[in-house]
Short mmCIF file of N, CA and C and ligand atoms in Angstrom, two decimals:
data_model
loop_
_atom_site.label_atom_id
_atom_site.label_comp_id
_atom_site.label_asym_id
_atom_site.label_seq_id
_atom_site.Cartn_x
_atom_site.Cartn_y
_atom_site.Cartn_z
N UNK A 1 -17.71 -67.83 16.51
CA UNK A 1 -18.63 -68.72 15.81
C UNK A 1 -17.89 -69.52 14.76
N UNK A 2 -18.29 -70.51 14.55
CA UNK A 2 -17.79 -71.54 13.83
C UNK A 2 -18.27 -71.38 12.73
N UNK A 3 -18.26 -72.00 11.13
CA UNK A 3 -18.63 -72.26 10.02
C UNK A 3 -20.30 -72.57 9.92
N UNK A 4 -20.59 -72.00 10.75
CA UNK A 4 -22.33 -73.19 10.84
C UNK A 4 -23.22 -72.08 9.12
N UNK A 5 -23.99 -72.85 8.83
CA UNK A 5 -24.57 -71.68 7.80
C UNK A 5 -25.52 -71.30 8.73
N UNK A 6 -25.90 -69.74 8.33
CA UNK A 6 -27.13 -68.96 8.43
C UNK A 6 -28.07 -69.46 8.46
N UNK A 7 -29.45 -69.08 9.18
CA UNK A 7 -30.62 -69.49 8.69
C UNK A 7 -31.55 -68.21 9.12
N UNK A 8 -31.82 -67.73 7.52
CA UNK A 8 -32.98 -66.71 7.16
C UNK A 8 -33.80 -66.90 8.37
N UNK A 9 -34.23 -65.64 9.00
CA UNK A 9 -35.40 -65.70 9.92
C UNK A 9 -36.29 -64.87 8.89
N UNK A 10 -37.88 -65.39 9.19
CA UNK A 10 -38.74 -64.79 8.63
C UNK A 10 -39.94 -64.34 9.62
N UNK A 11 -40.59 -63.37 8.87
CA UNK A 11 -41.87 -62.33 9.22
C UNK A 11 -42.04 -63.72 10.61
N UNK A 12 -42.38 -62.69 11.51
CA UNK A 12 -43.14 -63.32 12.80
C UNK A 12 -41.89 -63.65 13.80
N UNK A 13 -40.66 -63.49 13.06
CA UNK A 13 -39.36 -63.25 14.32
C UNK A 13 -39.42 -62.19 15.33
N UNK A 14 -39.20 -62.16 16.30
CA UNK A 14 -38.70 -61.09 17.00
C UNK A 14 -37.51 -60.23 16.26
N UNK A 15 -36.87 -60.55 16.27
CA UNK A 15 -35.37 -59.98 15.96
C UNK A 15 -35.63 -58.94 14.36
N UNK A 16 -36.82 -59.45 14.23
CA UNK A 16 -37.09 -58.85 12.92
C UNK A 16 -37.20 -57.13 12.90
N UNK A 17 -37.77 -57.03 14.14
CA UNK A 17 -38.61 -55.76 14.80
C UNK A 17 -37.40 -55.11 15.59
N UNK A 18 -36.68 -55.63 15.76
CA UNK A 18 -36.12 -54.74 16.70
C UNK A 18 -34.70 -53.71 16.10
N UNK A 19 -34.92 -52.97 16.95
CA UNK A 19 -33.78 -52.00 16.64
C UNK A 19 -32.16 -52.54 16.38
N UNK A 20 -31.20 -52.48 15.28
CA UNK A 20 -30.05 -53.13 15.63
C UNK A 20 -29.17 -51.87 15.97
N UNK A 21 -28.29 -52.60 17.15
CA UNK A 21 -27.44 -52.10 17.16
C UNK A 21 -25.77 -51.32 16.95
N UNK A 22 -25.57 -50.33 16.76
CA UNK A 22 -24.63 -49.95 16.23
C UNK A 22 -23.31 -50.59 16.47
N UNK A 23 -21.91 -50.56 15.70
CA UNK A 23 -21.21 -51.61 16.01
C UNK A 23 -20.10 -50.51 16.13
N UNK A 24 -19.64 -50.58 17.94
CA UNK A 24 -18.76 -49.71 18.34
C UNK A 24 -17.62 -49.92 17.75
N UNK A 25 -16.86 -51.11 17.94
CA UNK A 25 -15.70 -51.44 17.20
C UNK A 25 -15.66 -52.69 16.69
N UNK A 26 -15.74 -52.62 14.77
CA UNK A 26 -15.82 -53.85 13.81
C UNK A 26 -14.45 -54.87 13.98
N UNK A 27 -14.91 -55.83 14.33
CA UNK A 27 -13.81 -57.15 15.00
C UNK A 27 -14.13 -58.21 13.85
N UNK A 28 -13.29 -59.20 14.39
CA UNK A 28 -13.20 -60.35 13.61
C UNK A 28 -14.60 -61.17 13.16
N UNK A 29 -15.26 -61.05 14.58
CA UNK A 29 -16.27 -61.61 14.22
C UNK A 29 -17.64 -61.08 13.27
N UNK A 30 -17.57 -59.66 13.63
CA UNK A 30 -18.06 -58.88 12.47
C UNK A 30 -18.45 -58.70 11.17
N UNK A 31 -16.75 -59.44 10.72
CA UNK A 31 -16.17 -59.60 9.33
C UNK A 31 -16.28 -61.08 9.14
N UNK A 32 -16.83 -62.19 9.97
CA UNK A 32 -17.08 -63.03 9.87
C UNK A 32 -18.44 -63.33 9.36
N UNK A 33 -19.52 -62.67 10.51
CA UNK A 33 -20.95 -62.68 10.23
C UNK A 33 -20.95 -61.75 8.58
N UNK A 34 -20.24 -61.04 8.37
CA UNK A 34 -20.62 -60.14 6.97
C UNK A 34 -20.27 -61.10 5.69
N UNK A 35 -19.12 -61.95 6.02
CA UNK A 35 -18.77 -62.86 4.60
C UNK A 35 -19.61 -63.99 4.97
N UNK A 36 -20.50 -64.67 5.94
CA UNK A 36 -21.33 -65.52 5.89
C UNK A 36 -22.85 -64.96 5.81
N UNK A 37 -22.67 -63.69 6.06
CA UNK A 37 -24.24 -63.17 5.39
C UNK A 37 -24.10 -63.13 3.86
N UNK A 38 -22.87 -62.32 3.40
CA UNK A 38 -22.94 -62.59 1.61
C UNK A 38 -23.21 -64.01 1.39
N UNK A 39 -22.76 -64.88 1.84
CA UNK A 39 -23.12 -66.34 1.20
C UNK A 39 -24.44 -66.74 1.40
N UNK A 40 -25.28 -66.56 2.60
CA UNK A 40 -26.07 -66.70 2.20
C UNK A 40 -27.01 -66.12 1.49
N UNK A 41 -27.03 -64.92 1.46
CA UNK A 41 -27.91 -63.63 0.06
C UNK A 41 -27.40 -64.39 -0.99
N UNK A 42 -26.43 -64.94 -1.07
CA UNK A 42 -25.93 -65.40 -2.88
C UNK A 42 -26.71 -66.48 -2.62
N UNK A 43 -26.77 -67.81 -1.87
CA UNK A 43 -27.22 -68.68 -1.55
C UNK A 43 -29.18 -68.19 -2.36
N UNK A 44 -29.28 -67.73 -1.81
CA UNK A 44 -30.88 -67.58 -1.77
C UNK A 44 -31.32 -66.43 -2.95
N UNK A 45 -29.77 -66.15 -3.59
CA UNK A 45 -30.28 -64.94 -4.87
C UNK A 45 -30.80 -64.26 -4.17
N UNK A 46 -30.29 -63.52 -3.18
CA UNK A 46 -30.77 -62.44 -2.84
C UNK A 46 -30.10 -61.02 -3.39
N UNK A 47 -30.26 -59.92 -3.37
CA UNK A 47 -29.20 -59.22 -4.09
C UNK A 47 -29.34 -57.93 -2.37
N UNK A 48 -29.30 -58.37 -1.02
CA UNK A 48 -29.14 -57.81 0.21
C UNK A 48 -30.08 -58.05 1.40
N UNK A 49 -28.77 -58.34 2.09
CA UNK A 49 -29.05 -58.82 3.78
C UNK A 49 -28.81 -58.10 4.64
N UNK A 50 -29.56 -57.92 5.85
CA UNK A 50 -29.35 -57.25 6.70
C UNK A 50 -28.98 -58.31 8.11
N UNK A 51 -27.75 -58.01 8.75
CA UNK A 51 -27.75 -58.72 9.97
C UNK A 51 -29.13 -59.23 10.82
N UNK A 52 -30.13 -58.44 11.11
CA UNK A 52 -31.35 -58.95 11.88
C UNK A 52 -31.91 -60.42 11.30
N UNK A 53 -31.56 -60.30 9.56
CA UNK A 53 -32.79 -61.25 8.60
C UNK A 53 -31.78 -62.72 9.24
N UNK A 54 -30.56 -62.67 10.03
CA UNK A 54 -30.08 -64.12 10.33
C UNK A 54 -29.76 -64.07 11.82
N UNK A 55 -30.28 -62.75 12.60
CA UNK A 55 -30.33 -63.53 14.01
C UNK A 55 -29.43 -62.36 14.99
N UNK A 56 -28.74 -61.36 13.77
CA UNK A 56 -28.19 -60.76 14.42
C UNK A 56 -28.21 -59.37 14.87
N UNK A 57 -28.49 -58.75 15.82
CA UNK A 57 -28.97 -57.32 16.03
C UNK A 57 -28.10 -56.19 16.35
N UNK A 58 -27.16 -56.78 14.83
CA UNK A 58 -25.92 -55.79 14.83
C UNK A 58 -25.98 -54.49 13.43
N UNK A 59 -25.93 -53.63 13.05
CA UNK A 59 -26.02 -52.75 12.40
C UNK A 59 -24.78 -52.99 11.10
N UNK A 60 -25.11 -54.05 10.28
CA UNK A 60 -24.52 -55.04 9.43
C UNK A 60 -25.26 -55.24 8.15
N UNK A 61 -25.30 -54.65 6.70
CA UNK A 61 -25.46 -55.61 5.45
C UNK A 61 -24.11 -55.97 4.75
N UNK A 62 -24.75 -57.14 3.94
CA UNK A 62 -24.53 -56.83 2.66
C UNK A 62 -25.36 -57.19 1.34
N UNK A 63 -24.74 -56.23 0.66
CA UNK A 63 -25.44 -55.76 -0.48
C UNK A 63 -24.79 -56.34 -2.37
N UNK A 64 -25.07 -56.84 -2.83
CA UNK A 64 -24.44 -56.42 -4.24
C UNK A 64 -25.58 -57.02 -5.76
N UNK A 65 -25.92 -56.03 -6.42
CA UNK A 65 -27.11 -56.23 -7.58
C UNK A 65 -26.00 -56.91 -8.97
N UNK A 66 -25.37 -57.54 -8.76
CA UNK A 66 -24.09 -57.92 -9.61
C UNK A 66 -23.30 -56.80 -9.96
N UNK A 67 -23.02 -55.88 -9.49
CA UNK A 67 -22.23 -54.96 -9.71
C UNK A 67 -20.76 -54.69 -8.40
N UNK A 68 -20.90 -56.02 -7.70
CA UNK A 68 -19.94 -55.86 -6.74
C UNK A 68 -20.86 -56.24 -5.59
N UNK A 69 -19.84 -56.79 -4.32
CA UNK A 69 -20.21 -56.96 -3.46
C UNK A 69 -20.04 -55.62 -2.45
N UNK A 70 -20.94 -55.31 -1.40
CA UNK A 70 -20.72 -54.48 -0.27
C UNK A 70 -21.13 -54.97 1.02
N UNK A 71 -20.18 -54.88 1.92
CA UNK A 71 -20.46 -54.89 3.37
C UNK A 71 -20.25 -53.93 4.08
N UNK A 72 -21.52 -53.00 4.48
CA UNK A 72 -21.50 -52.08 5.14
C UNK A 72 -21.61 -52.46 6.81
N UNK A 73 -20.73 -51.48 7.90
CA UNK A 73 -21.28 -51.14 8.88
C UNK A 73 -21.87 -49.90 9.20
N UNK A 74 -23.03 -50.02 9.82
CA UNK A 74 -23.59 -48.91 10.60
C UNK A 74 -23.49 -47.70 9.56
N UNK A 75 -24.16 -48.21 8.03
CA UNK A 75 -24.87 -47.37 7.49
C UNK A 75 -25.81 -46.30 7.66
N UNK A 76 -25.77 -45.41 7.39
CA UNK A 76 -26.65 -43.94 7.41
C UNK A 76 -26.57 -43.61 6.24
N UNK A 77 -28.02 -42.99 6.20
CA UNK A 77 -28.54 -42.42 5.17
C UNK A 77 -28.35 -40.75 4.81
N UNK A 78 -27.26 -40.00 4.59
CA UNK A 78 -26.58 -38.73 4.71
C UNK A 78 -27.91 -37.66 3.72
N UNK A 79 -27.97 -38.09 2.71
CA UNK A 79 -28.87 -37.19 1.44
C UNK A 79 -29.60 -37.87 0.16
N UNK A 80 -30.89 -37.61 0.39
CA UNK A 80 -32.01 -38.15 -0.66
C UNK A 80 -32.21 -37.17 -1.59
N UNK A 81 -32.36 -37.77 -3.36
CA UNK A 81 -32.88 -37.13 -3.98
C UNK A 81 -33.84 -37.79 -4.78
N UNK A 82 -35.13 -37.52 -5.32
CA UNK A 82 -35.80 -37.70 -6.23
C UNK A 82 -36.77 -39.19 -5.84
N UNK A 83 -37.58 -39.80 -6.29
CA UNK A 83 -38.39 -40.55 -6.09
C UNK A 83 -38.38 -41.66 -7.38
N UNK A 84 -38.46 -42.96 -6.64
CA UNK A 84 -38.82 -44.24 -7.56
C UNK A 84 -39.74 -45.12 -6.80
N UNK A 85 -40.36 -46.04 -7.44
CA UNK A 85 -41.15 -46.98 -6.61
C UNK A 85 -40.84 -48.03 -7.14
N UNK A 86 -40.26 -49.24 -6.41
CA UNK A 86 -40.13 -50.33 -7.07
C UNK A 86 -40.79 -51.66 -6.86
N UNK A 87 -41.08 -52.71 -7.02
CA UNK A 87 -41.90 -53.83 -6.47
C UNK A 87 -40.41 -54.62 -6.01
N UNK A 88 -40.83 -54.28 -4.10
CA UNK A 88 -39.97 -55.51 -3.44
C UNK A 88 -40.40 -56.66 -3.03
N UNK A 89 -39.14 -57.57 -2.79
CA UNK A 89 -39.21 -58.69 -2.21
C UNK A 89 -38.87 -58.57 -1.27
N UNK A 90 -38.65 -59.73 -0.30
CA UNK A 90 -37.38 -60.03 0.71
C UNK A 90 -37.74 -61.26 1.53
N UNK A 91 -36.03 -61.57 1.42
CA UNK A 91 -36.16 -62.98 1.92
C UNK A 91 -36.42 -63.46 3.08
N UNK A 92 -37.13 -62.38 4.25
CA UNK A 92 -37.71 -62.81 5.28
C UNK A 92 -38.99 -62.65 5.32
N UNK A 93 -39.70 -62.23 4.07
CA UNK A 93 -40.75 -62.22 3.77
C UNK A 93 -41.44 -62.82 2.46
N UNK A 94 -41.03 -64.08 2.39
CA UNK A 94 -41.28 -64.70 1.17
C UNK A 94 -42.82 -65.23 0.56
N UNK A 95 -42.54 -64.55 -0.86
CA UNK A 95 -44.10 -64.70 -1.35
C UNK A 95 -44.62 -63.29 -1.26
N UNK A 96 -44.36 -62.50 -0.91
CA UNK A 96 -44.79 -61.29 -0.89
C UNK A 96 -43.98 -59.99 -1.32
N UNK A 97 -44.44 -59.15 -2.52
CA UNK A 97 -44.17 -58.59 -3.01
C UNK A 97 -45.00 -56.88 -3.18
N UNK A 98 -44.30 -55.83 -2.71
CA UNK A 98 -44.61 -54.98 -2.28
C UNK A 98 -44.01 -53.79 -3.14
N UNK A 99 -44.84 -52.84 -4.09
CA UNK A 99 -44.56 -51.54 -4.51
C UNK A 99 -43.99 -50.71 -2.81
N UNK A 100 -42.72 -50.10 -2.86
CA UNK A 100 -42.32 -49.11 -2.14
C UNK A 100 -41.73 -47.56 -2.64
N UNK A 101 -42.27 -46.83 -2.09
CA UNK A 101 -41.73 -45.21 -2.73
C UNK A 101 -40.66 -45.11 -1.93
N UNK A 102 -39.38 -44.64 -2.80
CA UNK A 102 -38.03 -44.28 -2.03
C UNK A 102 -37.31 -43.69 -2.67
N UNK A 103 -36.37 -43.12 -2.51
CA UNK A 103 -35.73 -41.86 -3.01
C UNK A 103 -34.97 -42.65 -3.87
N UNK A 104 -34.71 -41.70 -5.07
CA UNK A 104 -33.88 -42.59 -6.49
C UNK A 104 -32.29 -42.28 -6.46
N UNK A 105 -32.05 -41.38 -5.45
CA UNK A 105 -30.92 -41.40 -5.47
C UNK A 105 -30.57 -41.13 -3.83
N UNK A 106 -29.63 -41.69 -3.39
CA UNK A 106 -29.26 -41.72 -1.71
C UNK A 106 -27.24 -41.58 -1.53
N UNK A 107 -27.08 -40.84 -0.24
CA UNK A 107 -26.06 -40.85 -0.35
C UNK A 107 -25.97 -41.44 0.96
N UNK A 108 -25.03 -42.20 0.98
CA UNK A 108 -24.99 -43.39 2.15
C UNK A 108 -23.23 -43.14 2.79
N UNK A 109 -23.06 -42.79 4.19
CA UNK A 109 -22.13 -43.38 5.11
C UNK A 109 -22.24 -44.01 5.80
N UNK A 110 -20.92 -45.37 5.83
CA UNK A 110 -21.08 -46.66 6.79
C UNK A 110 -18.81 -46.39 6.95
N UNK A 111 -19.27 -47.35 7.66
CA UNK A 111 -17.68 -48.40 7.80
C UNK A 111 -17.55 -49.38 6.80
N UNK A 112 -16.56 -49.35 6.13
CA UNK A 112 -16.38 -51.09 5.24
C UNK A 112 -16.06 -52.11 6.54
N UNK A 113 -15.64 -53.36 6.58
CA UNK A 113 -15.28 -54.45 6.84
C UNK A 113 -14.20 -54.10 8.10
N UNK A 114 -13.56 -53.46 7.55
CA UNK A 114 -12.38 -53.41 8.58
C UNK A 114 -12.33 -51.69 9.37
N UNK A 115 -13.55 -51.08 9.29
CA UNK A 115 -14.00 -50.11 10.04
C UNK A 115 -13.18 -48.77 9.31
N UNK A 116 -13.14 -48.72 8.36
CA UNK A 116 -12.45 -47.69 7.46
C UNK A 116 -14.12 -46.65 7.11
N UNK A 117 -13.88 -45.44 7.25
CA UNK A 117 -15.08 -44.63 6.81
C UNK A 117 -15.40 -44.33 5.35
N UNK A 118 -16.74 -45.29 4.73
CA UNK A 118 -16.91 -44.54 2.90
C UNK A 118 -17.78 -43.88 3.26
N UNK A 119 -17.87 -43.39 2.01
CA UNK A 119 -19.09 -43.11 1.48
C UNK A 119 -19.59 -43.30 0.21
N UNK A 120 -20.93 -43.56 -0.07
CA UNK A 120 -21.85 -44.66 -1.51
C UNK A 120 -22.41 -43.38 -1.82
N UNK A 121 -22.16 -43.09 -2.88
CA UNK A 121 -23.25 -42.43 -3.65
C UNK A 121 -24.34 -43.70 -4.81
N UNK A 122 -25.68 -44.07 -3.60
CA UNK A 122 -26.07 -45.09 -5.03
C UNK A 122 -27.74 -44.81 -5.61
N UNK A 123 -28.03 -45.05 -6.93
CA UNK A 123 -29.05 -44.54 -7.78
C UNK A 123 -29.54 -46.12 -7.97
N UNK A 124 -31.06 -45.65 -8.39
CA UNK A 124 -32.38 -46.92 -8.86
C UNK A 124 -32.17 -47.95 -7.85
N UNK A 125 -31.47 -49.42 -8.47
CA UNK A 125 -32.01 -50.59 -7.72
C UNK A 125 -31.36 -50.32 -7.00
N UNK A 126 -29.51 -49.87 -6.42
CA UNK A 126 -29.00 -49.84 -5.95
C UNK A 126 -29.31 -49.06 -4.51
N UNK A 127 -30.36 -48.31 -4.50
CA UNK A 127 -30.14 -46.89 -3.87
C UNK A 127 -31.97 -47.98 -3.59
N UNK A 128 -32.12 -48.16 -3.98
CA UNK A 128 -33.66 -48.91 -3.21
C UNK A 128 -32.79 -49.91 -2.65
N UNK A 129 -32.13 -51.10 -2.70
CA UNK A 129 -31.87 -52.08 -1.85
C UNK A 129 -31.32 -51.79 -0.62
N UNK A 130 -30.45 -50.93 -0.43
CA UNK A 130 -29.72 -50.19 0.53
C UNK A 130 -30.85 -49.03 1.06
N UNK A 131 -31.66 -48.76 0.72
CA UNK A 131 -32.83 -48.10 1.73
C UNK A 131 -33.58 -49.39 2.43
N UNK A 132 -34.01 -50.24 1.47
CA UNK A 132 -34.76 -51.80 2.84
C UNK A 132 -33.69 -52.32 3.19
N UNK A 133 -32.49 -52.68 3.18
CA UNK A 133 -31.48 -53.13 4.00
C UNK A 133 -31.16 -51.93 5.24
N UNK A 134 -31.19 -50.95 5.16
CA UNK A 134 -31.45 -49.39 5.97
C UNK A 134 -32.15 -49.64 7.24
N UNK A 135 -33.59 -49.94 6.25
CA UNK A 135 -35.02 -50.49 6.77
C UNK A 135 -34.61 -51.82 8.06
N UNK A 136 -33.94 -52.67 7.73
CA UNK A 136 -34.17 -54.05 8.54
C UNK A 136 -33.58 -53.29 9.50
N UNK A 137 -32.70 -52.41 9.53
CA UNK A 137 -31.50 -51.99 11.04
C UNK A 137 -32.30 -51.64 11.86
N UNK A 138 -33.91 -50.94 11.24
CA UNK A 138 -34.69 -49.82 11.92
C UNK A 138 -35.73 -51.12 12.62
N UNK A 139 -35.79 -52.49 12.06
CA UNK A 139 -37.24 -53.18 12.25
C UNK A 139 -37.97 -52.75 11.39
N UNK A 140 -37.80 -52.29 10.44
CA UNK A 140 -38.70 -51.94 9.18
C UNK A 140 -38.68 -53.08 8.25
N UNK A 141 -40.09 -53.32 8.28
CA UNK A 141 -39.97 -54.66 7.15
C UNK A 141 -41.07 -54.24 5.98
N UNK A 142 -40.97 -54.73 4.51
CA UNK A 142 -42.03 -54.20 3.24
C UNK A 142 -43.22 -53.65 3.84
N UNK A 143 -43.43 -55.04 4.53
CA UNK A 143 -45.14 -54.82 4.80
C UNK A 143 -45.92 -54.17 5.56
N UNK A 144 -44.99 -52.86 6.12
CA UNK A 144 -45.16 -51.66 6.64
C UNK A 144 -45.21 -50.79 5.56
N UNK A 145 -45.36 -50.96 4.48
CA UNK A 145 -45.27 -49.99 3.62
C UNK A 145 -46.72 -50.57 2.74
N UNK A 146 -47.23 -51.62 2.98
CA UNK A 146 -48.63 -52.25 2.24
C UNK A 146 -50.03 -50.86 2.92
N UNK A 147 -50.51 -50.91 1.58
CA UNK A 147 -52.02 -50.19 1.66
C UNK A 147 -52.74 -51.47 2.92
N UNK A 148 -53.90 -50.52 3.18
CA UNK A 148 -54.60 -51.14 3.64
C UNK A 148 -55.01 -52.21 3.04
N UNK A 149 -56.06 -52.30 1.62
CA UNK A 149 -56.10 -53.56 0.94
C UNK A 149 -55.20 -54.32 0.56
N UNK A 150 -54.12 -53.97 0.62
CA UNK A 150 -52.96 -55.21 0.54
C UNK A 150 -52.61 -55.65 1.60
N UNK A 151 -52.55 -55.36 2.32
CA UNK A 151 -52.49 -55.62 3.84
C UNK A 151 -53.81 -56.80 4.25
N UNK A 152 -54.90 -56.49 3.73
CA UNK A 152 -55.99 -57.61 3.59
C UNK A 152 -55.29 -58.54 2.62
N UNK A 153 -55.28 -58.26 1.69
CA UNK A 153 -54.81 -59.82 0.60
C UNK A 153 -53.90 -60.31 1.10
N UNK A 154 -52.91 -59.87 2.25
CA UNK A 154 -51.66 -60.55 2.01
C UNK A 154 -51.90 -61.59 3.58
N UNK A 155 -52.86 -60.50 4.32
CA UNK A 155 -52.96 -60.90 5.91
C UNK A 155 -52.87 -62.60 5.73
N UNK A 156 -53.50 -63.69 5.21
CA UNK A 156 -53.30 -65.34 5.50
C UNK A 156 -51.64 -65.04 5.21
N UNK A 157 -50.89 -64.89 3.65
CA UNK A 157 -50.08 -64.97 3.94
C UNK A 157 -48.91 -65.03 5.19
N UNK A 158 -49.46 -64.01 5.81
CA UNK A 158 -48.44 -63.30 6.88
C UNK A 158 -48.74 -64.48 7.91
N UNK A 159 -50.04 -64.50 8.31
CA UNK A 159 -50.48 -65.40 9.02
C UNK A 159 -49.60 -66.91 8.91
N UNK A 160 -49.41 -67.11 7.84
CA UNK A 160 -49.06 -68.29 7.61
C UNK A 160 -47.32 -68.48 7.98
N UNK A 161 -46.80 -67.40 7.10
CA UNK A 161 -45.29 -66.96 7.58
C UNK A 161 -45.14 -66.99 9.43
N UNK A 162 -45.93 -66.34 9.84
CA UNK A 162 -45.80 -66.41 11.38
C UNK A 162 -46.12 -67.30 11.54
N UNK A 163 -46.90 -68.56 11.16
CA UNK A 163 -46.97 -69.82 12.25
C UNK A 163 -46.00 -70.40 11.90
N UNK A 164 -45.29 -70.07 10.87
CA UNK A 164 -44.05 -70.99 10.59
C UNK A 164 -42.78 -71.06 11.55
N UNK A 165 -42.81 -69.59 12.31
CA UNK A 165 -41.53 -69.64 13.22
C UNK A 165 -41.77 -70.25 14.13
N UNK A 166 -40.04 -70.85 14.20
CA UNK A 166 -40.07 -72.09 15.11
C UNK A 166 -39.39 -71.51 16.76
N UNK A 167 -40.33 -72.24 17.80
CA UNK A 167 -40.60 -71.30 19.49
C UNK A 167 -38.63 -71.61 19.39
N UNK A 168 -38.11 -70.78 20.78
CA UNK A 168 -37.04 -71.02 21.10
C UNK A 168 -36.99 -72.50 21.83
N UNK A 169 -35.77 -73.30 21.44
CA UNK A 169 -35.43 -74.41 22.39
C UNK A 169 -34.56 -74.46 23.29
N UNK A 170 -35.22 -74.28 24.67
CA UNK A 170 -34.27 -74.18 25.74
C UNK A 170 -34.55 -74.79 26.84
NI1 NI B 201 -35.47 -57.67 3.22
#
């Protein structure tokens, strides 16, 4: 792939829903899609992207709350402790903002960039962004996590987000 920028897919994608897949062996292009997903999360102030939110159904974020950048592969979630709820966003779901319960502290193994094995020990925002970036690998999006009455207030929204996606051209 060439230099082209990203473009955010939002609520009412396919690709949104679906399962991504794990990345047998991290290649060039990999490390390509991961430094053009950071640009665009910086692009859009996002503070984490998940490969699906631009098209790709590879088992890919990145992440950084100004404390550093991260590009994980094929993150897992190893050990949860304790509980926070925070009000999310996300940029494939814009305009909508969602209280989620998630563990306040998570211990996370992935691959870095060049397929080397870490491991994240991360707490509060850190340890919530990297659970919905978790989330997009699974097809998990906020608004699986909305009450029923929010799920009513938000339904035009959503409605509206889905007529926005544009059909395939082929
Ligand atoms: Ni998101």
């Amino acid at each position: 792939m060439g230099k082209i920028e990203l473009e955010i897919k939002i609520f009412g994608d396919p690709v949104l829903r679906k399962k991504a897949n794990p990345v047998a062996k991290v290649t060039d292009q990999h490390r390509q899609i991961l430094s053009q997903m950071a640009k665009a999360m910086y692009d859009d102030s996002g503070i984490g992207l998940a490969a699906p939110q631009v098209g790709f159904s590879d088992q890919l974020i990145a992440a950084d709350i100004g404390e550093g950048l991260y590009k994980l592969v094929n993150p897992r979630i190893i050990k949860k402790q304790g509980k926070q709820s925070i009000s999310e966003g996300c940029l494939s779901v814009p305009e909508v903002c969602i209280k989620v319960k998630r563990a306040k502290q998570i211990w996370v193994q992935a691959l870095d960039e060049y397929g080397r094995p870490i491991e994240i020990k991360a707490c509060d925002l850190f340890a919530c962004v990297l659970q919905h970036e978790i989330d997009h690998l699974k097809g998990k999006l906020i608004v699986d996590y909305a009450s029923f009455l929010q799920k009513i207030r938000i339904k035009k929204k959503l409605a509206a987000l889905k007529s926005k996606v544009k059909p395939p051209l082929i």
